[in-house]
C-alpha positions as CSV (number, residue, x, y, z in Angstrom):
1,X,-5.2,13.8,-2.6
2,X,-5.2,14.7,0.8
3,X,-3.5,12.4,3.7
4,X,-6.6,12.9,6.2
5,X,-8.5,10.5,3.5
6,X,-6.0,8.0,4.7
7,X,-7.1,8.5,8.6
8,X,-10.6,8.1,7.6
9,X,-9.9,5.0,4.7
10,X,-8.0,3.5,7.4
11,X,-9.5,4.3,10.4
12,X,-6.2,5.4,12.0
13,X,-5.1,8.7,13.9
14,X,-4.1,11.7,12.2
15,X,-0.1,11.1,13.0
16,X,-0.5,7.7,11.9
17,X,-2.0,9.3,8.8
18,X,0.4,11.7,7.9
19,X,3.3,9.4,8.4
20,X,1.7,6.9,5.8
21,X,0.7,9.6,3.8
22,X,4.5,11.0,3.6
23,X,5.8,7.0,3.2
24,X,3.4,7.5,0.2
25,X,4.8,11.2,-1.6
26,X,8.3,9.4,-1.0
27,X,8.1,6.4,-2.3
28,X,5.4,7.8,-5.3
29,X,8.1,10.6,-5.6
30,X,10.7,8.2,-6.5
31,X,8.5,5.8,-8.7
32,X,7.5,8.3,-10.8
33,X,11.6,9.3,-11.4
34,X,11.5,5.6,-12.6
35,X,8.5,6.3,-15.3
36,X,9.9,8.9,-16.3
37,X,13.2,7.4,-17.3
38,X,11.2,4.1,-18.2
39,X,9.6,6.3,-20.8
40,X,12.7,8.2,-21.5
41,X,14.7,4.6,-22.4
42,X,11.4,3.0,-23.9
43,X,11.5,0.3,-21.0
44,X,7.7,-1.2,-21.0
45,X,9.1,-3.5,-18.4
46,X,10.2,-1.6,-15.8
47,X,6.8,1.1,-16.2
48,X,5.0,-1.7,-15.4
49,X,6.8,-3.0,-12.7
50,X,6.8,0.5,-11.3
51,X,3.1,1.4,-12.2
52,X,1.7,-2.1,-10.7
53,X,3.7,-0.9,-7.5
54,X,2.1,2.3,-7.1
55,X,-1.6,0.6,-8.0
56,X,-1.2,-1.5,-4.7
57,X,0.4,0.6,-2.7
58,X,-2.1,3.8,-3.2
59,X,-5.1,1.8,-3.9
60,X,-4.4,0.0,0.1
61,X,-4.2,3.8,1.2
62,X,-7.8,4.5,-0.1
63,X,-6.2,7.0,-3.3
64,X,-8.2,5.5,-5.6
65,X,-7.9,7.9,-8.9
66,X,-4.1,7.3,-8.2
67,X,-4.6,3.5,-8.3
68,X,-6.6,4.1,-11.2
69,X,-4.3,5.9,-13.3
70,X,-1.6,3.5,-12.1
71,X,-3.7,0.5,-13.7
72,X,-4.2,2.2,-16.6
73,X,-0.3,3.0,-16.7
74,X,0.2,-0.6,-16.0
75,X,-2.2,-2.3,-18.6
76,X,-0.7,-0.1,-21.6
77,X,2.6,-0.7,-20.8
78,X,1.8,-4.4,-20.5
79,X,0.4,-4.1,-23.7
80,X,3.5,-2.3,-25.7
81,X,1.9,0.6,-25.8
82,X,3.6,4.2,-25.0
83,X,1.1,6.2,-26.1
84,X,-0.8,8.3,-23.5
85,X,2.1,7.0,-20.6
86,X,3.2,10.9,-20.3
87,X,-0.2,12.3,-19.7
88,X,-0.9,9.6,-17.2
89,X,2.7,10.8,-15.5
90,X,1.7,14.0,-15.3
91,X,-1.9,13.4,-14.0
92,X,0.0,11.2,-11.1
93,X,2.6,14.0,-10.5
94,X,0.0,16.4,-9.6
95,X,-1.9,14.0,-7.1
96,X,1.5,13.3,-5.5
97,X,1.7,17.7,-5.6
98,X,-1.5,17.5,-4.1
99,X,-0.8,15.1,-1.7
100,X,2.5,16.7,-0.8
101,X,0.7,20.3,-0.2
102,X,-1.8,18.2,2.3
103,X,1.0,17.3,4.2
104,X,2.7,20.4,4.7
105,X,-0.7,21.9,5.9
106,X,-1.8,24.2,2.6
């Protein structure tokens, strides 16, 4: 995940870009806190919640395999299933590692 897809999925300038793209490691950042402890407390509820949050939000900004992963997230959860939720987690955590190195310029 790099933020410069934003600029190009958006058509915006690159400041515009990066400060979306940093909205996005924040707040992606802090959702995944909330799936983790989701998972932790066995709360389908708020995983669901949380992952239909990050579908929207990444899928607007273009980051499709995030939006993908967040739908799957979100349809399992829906579905009572925990199974395969930590492997998803960690699959999102590195695009947001990704995404986070893009914005500090490695």
């Amino acid at each position: 995940m790099d933020f410069r897809n934003i600029k190009s999925f958006l058509n915006v300038d690159t400041d515009s870009a990066e400060e979306l793209g940093r909205l996005l490691a924040d707040t992606l950042a802090s959702d995944l806190k909330k799936i983790r402890r989701g998972i932790r407390d066995n709360d389908l509820e708020s995983i669901s919640f949380t992952a239909h949050s990050i579908k929207g939000s990444s899928g607007n900004l273009g980051f499709e395999k995030l939006s993908q992963l967040a739908a799957v997230m979100e349809t399992r959860s829906r579905a009572g299933r925990l199974e395969g939720l930590v492997d998803l987690l960690l699959e999102m955590q590195r695009l947001l590692e990704k995404l986070e190195n893009s914005l500090s310029g490695r």
